[in-house]
């Protein structure tokens, strides 16, 4: 970048491909589940899309959990990129709910009222704790040189990251804004530090999944 050019950051925040936990409707939290064959096909389809669009990234940053790690590695291998793993991109810790199915979680007793400061699942991260971690992750990104970064993470953490960017504090009981991130869907966000201006170009972009749904991309079935 020349001295006359003003720095610009591009962040692409990507949720991992379908995992075994997703396929079984489990609350995964920080438990480790591998990708399914469908999840691998989703990541490959996205990588091929970006390759055809001549998308460029300087670096991939990823959660070390298997479902995110494998998604990042599939994309990295096709786009010839380096991957850096960091625990700050882990999914929310959800305590005793980890590994339970959605139905099992619904059957658990719930307090009559919760605040963003309360932990979830006994000793998991409440909304405020997750928001603070997401804010620190964002701060860490902005300490890097201006450039184009792909971040592979999880729906819970990415939601609070988008809240940190847009200035939406956690709500109570729980309510408020939610950003949709389907498997291998991404948000594209630009940051102009010389103006302190954010521009959200895309949210839940998953156009590459249309080919999977129409059967144009082969999904191999088998054990995981």
PDB file of C-alpha atoms in Angstrom:
ATOM      1  CA  UNK A   1       0.000   0.000   0.000  1.00  0.00           C
ATOM      2  CA  UNK A   2       1.451   3.365  -1.015  1.00  0.00           C
ATOM      3  CA  UNK A   3       1.557   6.328   1.331  1.00  0.00           C
ATOM      4  CA  UNK A   4      -1.212   8.029  -0.673  1.00  0.00           C
ATOM      5  CA  UNK A   5      -3.614   5.096  -0.285  1.00  0.00           C
ATOM      6  CA  UNK A   6      -5.922   5.049   2.704  1.00  0.00           C
ATOM      7  CA  UNK A   7      -6.180   1.728   4.566  1.00  0.00           C
ATOM      8  CA  UNK A   8      -9.310  -0.378   4.195  1.00  0.00           C
ATOM      9  CA  UNK A   9     -10.154  -3.653   5.912  1.00  0.00           C
ATOM     10  CA  UNK A  10     -12.339  -6.333   4.369  1.00  0.00           C
ATOM     11  CA  UNK A  11     -13.639  -9.008   6.725  1.00  0.00           C
ATOM     12  CA  UNK A  12     -15.593 -12.029   5.545  1.00  0.00           C
ATOM     13  CA  UNK A  13     -17.193 -13.778   8.522  1.00  0.00           C
ATOM     14  CA  UNK A  14     -18.027 -17.367   7.615  1.00  0.00           C
ATOM     15  CA  UNK A  15     -19.944 -19.984   9.562  1.00  0.00           C
ATOM     16  CA  UNK A  16     -18.616 -23.529   9.236  1.00  0.00           C
ATOM     17  CA  UNK A  17     -20.204 -26.222   7.046  1.00  0.00           C
ATOM     18  CA  UNK A  18     -22.795 -28.667   8.277  1.00  0.00           C
ATOM     19  CA  UNK A  19     -21.421 -30.719  11.166  1.00  0.00           C
ATOM     20  CA  UNK A  20     -22.521 -34.030  12.619  1.00  0.00           C
ATOM     21  CA  UNK A  21     -23.965 -32.046  15.539  1.00  0.00           C
ATOM     22  CA  UNK A  22     -25.982 -29.872  13.142  1.00  0.00           C
ATOM     23  CA  UNK A  23     -27.301 -32.951  11.349  1.00  0.00           C
ATOM     24  CA  UNK A  24     -28.379 -34.428  14.709  1.00  0.00           C
ATOM     25  CA  UNK A  25     -29.935 -31.121  15.892  1.00  0.00           C
ATOM     26  CA  UNK A  26     -27.538 -30.928  18.835  1.00  0.00           C
ATOM     27  CA  UNK A  27     -26.471 -27.878  20.794  1.00  0.00           C
ATOM     28  CA  UNK A  28     -22.758 -28.112  20.112  1.00  0.00           C
ATOM     29  CA  UNK A  29     -21.131 -25.279  22.015  1.00  0.00           C
ATOM     30  CA  UNK A  30     -17.427 -25.953  22.340  1.00  0.00           C
ATOM     31  CA  UNK A  31     -17.828 -29.717  21.934  1.00  0.00           C
ATOM     32  CA  UNK A  32     -16.022 -31.001  18.867  1.00  0.00           C
ATOM     33  CA  UNK A  33     -18.015 -32.413  15.972  1.00  0.00           C
ATOM     34  CA  UNK A  34     -16.636 -33.169  12.492  1.00  0.00           C
ATOM     35  CA  UNK A  35     -18.174 -32.006   9.245  1.00  0.00           C
ATOM     36  CA  UNK A  36     -20.618 -34.273   7.478  1.00  0.00           C
ATOM     37  CA  UNK A  37     -20.062 -35.132   3.824  1.00  0.00           C
ATOM     38  CA  UNK A  38     -22.653 -32.472   3.054  1.00  0.00           C
ATOM     39  CA  UNK A  39     -20.652 -29.966   5.111  1.00  0.00           C
ATOM     40  CA  UNK A  40     -17.493 -30.783   3.162  1.00  0.00           C
ATOM     41  CA  UNK A  41     -19.370 -30.354  -0.108  1.00  0.00           C
ATOM     42  CA  UNK A  42     -20.680 -26.975   1.097  1.00  0.00           C
ATOM     43  CA  UNK A  43     -17.152 -25.775   1.883  1.00  0.00           C
ATOM     44  CA  UNK A  44     -15.853 -27.041  -1.459  1.00  0.00           C
ATOM     45  CA  UNK A  45     -18.703 -25.336  -3.329  1.00  0.00           C
ATOM     46  CA  UNK A  46     -17.935 -22.039  -1.610  1.00  0.00           C
ATOM     47  CA  UNK A  47     -14.225 -22.353  -2.385  1.00  0.00           C
ATOM     48  CA  UNK A  48     -14.994 -23.033  -6.056  1.00  0.00           C
ATOM     49  CA  UNK A  49     -17.313 -20.031  -6.134  1.00  0.00           C
ATOM     50  CA  UNK A  50     -14.661 -17.743  -4.709  1.00  0.00           C
ATOM     51  CA  UNK A  51     -12.081 -19.192  -7.078  1.00  0.00           C
ATOM     52  CA  UNK A  52     -14.322 -18.407 -10.069  1.00  0.00           C
ATOM     53  CA  UNK A  53     -14.931 -14.892  -8.707  1.00  0.00           C
ATOM     54  CA  UNK A  54     -11.187 -14.370  -8.212  1.00  0.00           C
ATOM     55  CA  UNK A  55     -11.772 -13.602  -4.529  1.00  0.00           C
ATOM     56  CA  UNK A  56      -8.560 -12.713  -2.705  1.00  0.00           C
ATOM     57  CA  UNK A  57      -7.747 -13.056   0.981  1.00  0.00           C
ATOM     58  CA  UNK A  58      -4.504 -12.311   2.796  1.00  0.00           C
ATOM     59  CA  UNK A  59      -5.135 -14.832   5.572  1.00  0.00           C
ATOM     60  CA  UNK A  60      -7.729 -17.193   7.052  1.00  0.00           C
ATOM     61  CA  UNK A  61      -8.365 -16.984  10.797  1.00  0.00           C
ATOM     62  CA  UNK A  62     -10.304 -19.888  12.260  1.00  0.00           C
ATOM     63  CA  UNK A  63     -11.743 -21.454  15.358  1.00  0.00           C
ATOM     64  CA  UNK A  64      -9.772 -24.637  16.139  1.00  0.00           C
ATOM     65  CA  UNK A  65     -12.927 -26.734  16.596  1.00  0.00           C
ATOM     66  CA  UNK A  66     -13.064 -29.504  13.993  1.00  0.00           C
ATOM     67  CA  UNK A  67     -16.108 -28.236  12.090  1.00  0.00           C
ATOM     68  CA  UNK A  68     -14.531 -24.807  11.599  1.00  0.00           C
ATOM     69  CA  UNK A  69     -10.984 -26.127  11.169  1.00  0.00           C
ATOM     70  CA  UNK A  70     -11.968 -28.486   8.360  1.00  0.00           C
ATOM     71  CA  UNK A  71     -14.049 -25.794   6.633  1.00  0.00           C
ATOM     72  CA  UNK A  72     -11.067 -23.435   6.749  1.00  0.00           C
ATOM     73  CA  UNK A  73      -8.647 -26.095   5.533  1.00  0.00           C
ATOM     74  CA  UNK A  74     -10.841 -27.066   2.571  1.00  0.00           C
ATOM     75  CA  UNK A  75     -11.040 -23.439   1.459  1.00  0.00           C
ATOM     76  CA  UNK A  76      -7.344 -22.834   2.138  1.00  0.00           C
ATOM     77  CA  UNK A  77      -6.294 -25.816   0.023  1.00  0.00           C
ATOM     78  CA  UNK A  78      -8.340 -24.639  -2.963  1.00  0.00           C
ATOM     79  CA  UNK A  79      -7.360 -20.969  -2.713  1.00  0.00           C
ATOM     80  CA  UNK A  80      -3.748 -21.562  -1.614  1.00  0.00           C
ATOM     81  CA  UNK A  81      -4.072 -19.653   1.650  1.00  0.00           C
ATOM     82  CA  UNK A  82      -2.521 -19.873   5.089  1.00  0.00           C
ATOM     83  CA  UNK A  83      -4.744 -20.644   8.094  1.00  0.00           C
ATOM     84  CA  UNK A  84      -4.150 -19.301  11.603  1.00  0.00           C
ATOM     85  CA  UNK A  85      -6.122 -20.862  14.471  1.00  0.00           C
ATOM     86  CA  UNK A  86      -7.159 -18.884  17.534  1.00  0.00           C
ATOM     87  CA  UNK A  87      -9.329 -19.914  20.501  1.00  0.00           C
ATOM     88  CA  UNK A  88     -10.978 -16.495  20.540  1.00  0.00           C
ATOM     89  CA  UNK A  89     -13.072 -17.680  17.563  1.00  0.00           C
ATOM     90  CA  UNK A  90     -14.501 -20.685  19.453  1.00  0.00           C
ATOM     91  CA  UNK A  91     -18.257 -21.095  19.706  1.00  0.00           C
ATOM     92  CA  UNK A  92     -20.042 -20.019  22.876  1.00  0.00           C
ATOM     93  CA  UNK A  93     -19.506 -22.291  25.871  1.00  0.00           C
ATOM     94  CA  UNK A  94     -22.975 -23.530  26.855  1.00  0.00           C
ATOM     95  CA  UNK A  95     -22.238 -25.600  29.950  1.00  0.00           C
ATOM     96  CA  UNK A  96     -24.500 -28.555  30.673  1.00  0.00           C
ATOM     97  CA  UNK A  97     -26.440 -28.066  27.420  1.00  0.00           C
ATOM     98  CA  UNK A  98     -23.482 -29.123  25.269  1.00  0.00           C
ATOM     99  CA  UNK A  99     -24.255 -32.222  23.244  1.00  0.00           C
ATOM    100  CA  UNK A 100     -27.983 -32.220  24.026  1.00  0.00           C
ATOM    101  CA  UNK A 101     -30.557 -32.307  21.263  1.00  0.00           C
ATOM    102  CA  UNK A 102     -32.838 -29.322  20.769  1.00  0.00           C
ATOM    103  CA  UNK A 103     -35.710 -31.365  22.220  1.00  0.00           C
ATOM    104  CA  UNK A 104     -33.675 -32.269  25.328  1.00  0.00           C
ATOM    105  CA  UNK A 105     -32.834 -28.606  25.870  1.00  0.00           C
ATOM    106  CA  UNK A 106     -36.505 -27.632  25.580  1.00  0.00           C
ATOM    107  CA  UNK A 107     -37.386 -30.124  28.319  1.00  0.00           C
ATOM    108  CA  UNK A 108     -34.949 -28.588  30.798  1.00  0.00           C
ATOM    109  CA  UNK A 109     -36.457 -26.192  33.367  1.00  0.00           C
ATOM    110  CA  UNK A 110     -35.787 -22.537  32.660  1.00  0.00           C
ATOM    111  CA  UNK A 111     -35.673 -19.580  35.053  1.00  0.00           C
ATOM    112  CA  UNK A 112     -38.639 -17.209  34.789  1.00  0.00           C
ATOM    113  CA  UNK A 113     -36.400 -14.369  33.645  1.00  0.00           C
ATOM    114  CA  UNK A 114     -32.776 -13.990  32.523  1.00  0.00           C
ATOM    115  CA  UNK A 115     -30.487 -11.043  31.931  1.00  0.00           C
ATOM    116  CA  UNK A 116     -27.510 -10.754  29.547  1.00  0.00           C
ATOM    117  CA  UNK A 117     -25.193 -11.055  32.576  1.00  0.00           C
ATOM    118  CA  UNK A 118     -26.432 -14.516  33.602  1.00  0.00           C
ATOM    119  CA  UNK A 119     -24.390 -17.570  32.551  1.00  0.00           C
ATOM    120  CA  UNK A 120     -26.183 -20.191  30.497  1.00  0.00           C
ATOM    121  CA  UNK A 121     -26.136 -23.927  31.074  1.00  0.00           C
ATOM    122  CA  UNK A 122     -24.824 -23.493  34.601  1.00  0.00           C
ATOM    123  CA  UNK A 123     -21.323 -22.241  33.842  1.00  0.00           C
ATOM    124  CA  UNK A 124     -21.546 -21.305  30.163  1.00  0.00           C
ATOM    125  CA  UNK A 125     -21.071 -17.871  28.595  1.00  0.00           C
ATOM    126  CA  UNK A 126     -23.975 -15.500  28.968  1.00  0.00           C
ATOM    127  CA  UNK A 127     -24.759 -12.985  26.241  1.00  0.00           C
ATOM    128  CA  UNK A 128     -22.669 -10.250  27.823  1.00  0.00           C
ATOM    129  CA  UNK A 129     -19.636 -12.515  28.287  1.00  0.00           C
ATOM    130  CA  UNK A 130     -19.887 -13.630  24.669  1.00  0.00           C
ATOM    131  CA  UNK A 131     -20.346 -10.035  23.507  1.00  0.00           C
ATOM    132  CA  UNK A 132     -17.182  -9.015  25.341  1.00  0.00           C
ATOM    133  CA  UNK A 133     -15.217 -11.884  23.774  1.00  0.00           C
ATOM    134  CA  UNK A 134     -16.525 -10.946  20.342  1.00  0.00           C
ATOM    135  CA  UNK A 135     -15.493  -7.345  20.973  1.00  0.00           C
ATOM    136  CA  UNK A 136     -11.988  -8.471  21.903  1.00  0.00           C
ATOM    137  CA  UNK A 137     -11.835 -10.604  18.741  1.00  0.00           C
ATOM    138  CA  UNK A 138     -12.831  -7.553  16.705  1.00  0.00           C
ATOM    139  CA  UNK A 139     -10.223  -5.425  18.471  1.00  0.00           C
ATOM    140  CA  UNK A 140      -7.579  -8.041  17.670  1.00  0.00           C
ATOM    141  CA  UNK A 141      -8.544  -7.939  13.983  1.00  0.00           C
ATOM    142  CA  UNK A 142      -8.125  -4.185  13.836  1.00  0.00           C
ATOM    143  CA  UNK A 143      -4.627  -4.443  15.324  1.00  0.00           C
ATOM    144  CA  UNK A 144      -3.565  -6.330  12.194  1.00  0.00           C
ATOM    145  CA  UNK A 145      -2.436  -4.548   9.028  1.00  0.00           C
ATOM    146  CA  UNK A 146      -5.232  -3.399   6.733  1.00  0.00           C
ATOM    147  CA  UNK A 147      -6.124  -6.144   4.279  1.00  0.00           C
ATOM    148  CA  UNK A 148      -8.625  -8.851   3.397  1.00  0.00           C
ATOM    149  CA  UNK A 149      -9.308 -11.498   6.043  1.00  0.00           C
ATOM    150  CA  UNK A 150     -11.538 -14.572   6.050  1.00  0.00           C
ATOM    151  CA  UNK A 151     -12.720 -15.580   9.523  1.00  0.00           C
ATOM    152  CA  UNK A 152     -14.218 -19.064   9.962  1.00  0.00           C
ATOM    153  CA  UNK A 153     -16.218 -19.367  13.159  1.00  0.00           C
ATOM    154  CA  UNK A 154     -19.631 -20.246  14.610  1.00  0.00           C
ATOM    155  CA  UNK A 155     -23.139 -18.807  14.601  1.00  0.00           C
ATOM    156  CA  UNK A 156     -23.280 -17.720  18.245  1.00  0.00           C
ATOM    157  CA  UNK A 157     -19.945 -15.921  18.262  1.00  0.00           C
ATOM    158  CA  UNK A 158     -20.498 -14.371  14.818  1.00  0.00           C
ATOM    159  CA  UNK A 159     -23.838 -12.953  15.936  1.00  0.00           C
ATOM    160  CA  UNK A 160     -22.239 -11.130  18.848  1.00  0.00           C
ATOM    161  CA  UNK A 161     -19.404  -9.990  16.570  1.00  0.00           C
ATOM    162  CA  UNK A 162     -21.930  -8.375  14.230  1.00  0.00           C
ATOM    163  CA  UNK A 163     -23.610  -6.820  17.278  1.00  0.00           C
ATOM    164  CA  UNK A 164     -20.253  -5.379  18.345  1.00  0.00           C
ATOM    165  CA  UNK A 165     -19.732  -3.902  14.871  1.00  0.00           C
ATOM    166  CA  UNK A 166     -23.203  -2.356  14.707  1.00  0.00           C
ATOM    167  CA  UNK A 167     -23.232  -1.206  18.337  1.00  0.00           C
ATOM    168  CA  UNK A 168     -26.153  -3.409  19.427  1.00  0.00           C
ATOM    169  CA  UNK A 169     -25.745  -4.355  23.081  1.00  0.00           C
ATOM    170  CA  UNK A 170     -27.160  -7.674  24.369  1.00  0.00           C
ATOM    171  CA  UNK A 171     -30.864  -7.704  25.153  1.00  0.00           C
ATOM    172  CA  UNK A 172     -32.686  -9.473  27.940  1.00  0.00           C
ATOM    173  CA  UNK A 173     -34.492 -12.781  28.165  1.00  0.00           C
ATOM    174  CA  UNK A 174     -33.219 -13.262  25.244  1.00  0.00           C
ATOM    175  CA  UNK A 175     -34.533 -10.917  22.590  1.00  0.00           C
ATOM    176  CA  UNK A 176     -33.321  -8.373  20.083  1.00  0.00           C
ATOM    177  CA  UNK A 177     -31.426  -8.585  16.827  1.00  0.00           C
ATOM    178  CA  UNK A 178     -30.233 -11.872  15.313  1.00  0.00           C
ATOM    179  CA  UNK A 179     -28.017 -12.181  12.233  1.00  0.00           C
ATOM    180  CA  UNK A 180     -28.732 -15.266  10.167  1.00  0.00           C
ATOM    181  CA  UNK A 181     -25.754 -17.495   9.340  1.00  0.00           C
ATOM    182  CA  UNK A 182     -26.627 -20.749   7.603  1.00  0.00           C
ATOM    183  CA  UNK A 183     -23.911 -23.376   7.198  1.00  0.00           C
ATOM    184  CA  UNK A 184     -21.134 -21.844   5.016  1.00  0.00           C
ATOM    185  CA  UNK A 185     -23.088 -18.582   4.767  1.00  0.00           C
ATOM    186  CA  UNK A 186     -21.047 -15.450   5.255  1.00  0.00           C
ATOM    187  CA  UNK A 187     -21.225 -11.741   6.004  1.00  0.00           C
ATOM    188  CA  UNK A 188     -18.922  -9.327   4.187  1.00  0.00           C
ATOM    189  CA  UNK A 189     -17.977  -6.169   6.080  1.00  0.00           C
ATOM    190  CA  UNK A 190     -15.666  -3.284   5.180  1.00  0.00           C
ATOM    191  CA  UNK A 191     -14.026  -0.956   7.690  1.00  0.00           C
ATOM    192  CA  UNK A 192     -12.542   2.438   6.810  1.00  0.00           C
ATOM    193  CA  UNK A 193     -10.383   3.398   9.823  1.00  0.00           C
ATOM    194  CA  UNK A 194      -9.657   6.926   8.615  1.00  0.00           C
ATOM    195  CA  UNK A 195     -13.411   7.629   8.897  1.00  0.00           C
ATOM    196  CA  UNK A 196     -14.327   5.017  11.532  1.00  0.00           C
ATOM    197  CA  UNK A 197     -17.001   3.858   9.109  1.00  0.00           C
ATOM    198  CA  UNK A 198     -18.354   0.355   8.671  1.00  0.00           C
ATOM    199  CA  UNK A 199     -20.100  -0.881   5.520  1.00  0.00           C
ATOM    200  CA  UNK A 200     -21.996  -4.178   5.582  1.00  0.00           C
ATOM    201  CA  UNK A 201     -21.998  -5.513   2.019  1.00  0.00           C
ATOM    202  CA  UNK A 202     -23.623  -8.906   2.606  1.00  0.00           C
ATOM    203  CA  UNK A 203     -25.271 -10.967   5.328  1.00  0.00           C
ATOM    204  CA  UNK A 204     -26.051 -14.713   5.119  1.00  0.00           C
ATOM    205  CA  UNK A 205     -24.736 -14.951   1.554  1.00  0.00           C
ATOM    206  CA  UNK A 206     -25.105 -18.613   0.605  1.00  0.00           C
ATOM    207  CA  UNK A 207     -25.631 -18.461  -3.164  1.00  0.00           C
ATOM    208  CA  UNK A 208     -23.181 -21.341  -3.632  1.00  0.00           C
ATOM    209  CA  UNK A 209     -25.605 -23.691  -1.835  1.00  0.00           C
ATOM    210  CA  UNK A 210     -28.160 -23.417  -4.646  1.00  0.00           C
ATOM    211  CA  UNK A 211     -26.056 -25.741  -6.782  1.00  0.00           C
ATOM    212  CA  UNK A 212     -25.953 -28.246  -3.932  1.00  0.00           C
ATOM    213  CA  UNK A 213     -29.718 -28.087  -3.484  1.00  0.00           C
ATOM    214  CA  UNK A 214     -30.281 -28.605  -7.211  1.00  0.00           C
ATOM    215  CA  UNK A 215     -27.946 -31.591  -7.272  1.00  0.00           C
ATOM    216  CA  UNK A 216     -25.355 -29.975  -9.541  1.00  0.00           C
ATOM    217  CA  UNK A 217     -22.660 -30.645  -6.952  1.00  0.00           C
ATOM    218  CA  UNK A 218     -22.239 -34.263  -5.918  1.00  0.00           C
ATOM    219  CA  UNK A 219     -22.550 -35.061  -2.218  1.00  0.00           C
ATOM    220  CA  UNK A 220     -21.045 -38.387  -1.253  1.00  0.00           C
ATOM    221  CA  UNK A 221     -22.885 -40.260   1.477  1.00  0.00           C
ATOM    222  CA  UNK A 222     -21.232 -42.499   4.053  1.00  0.00           C
ATOM    223  CA  UNK A 223     -20.056 -42.678   7.594  1.00  0.00           C
ATOM    224  CA  UNK A 224     -18.420 -39.660   9.227  1.00  0.00           C
TER     225      UNK A 224
END
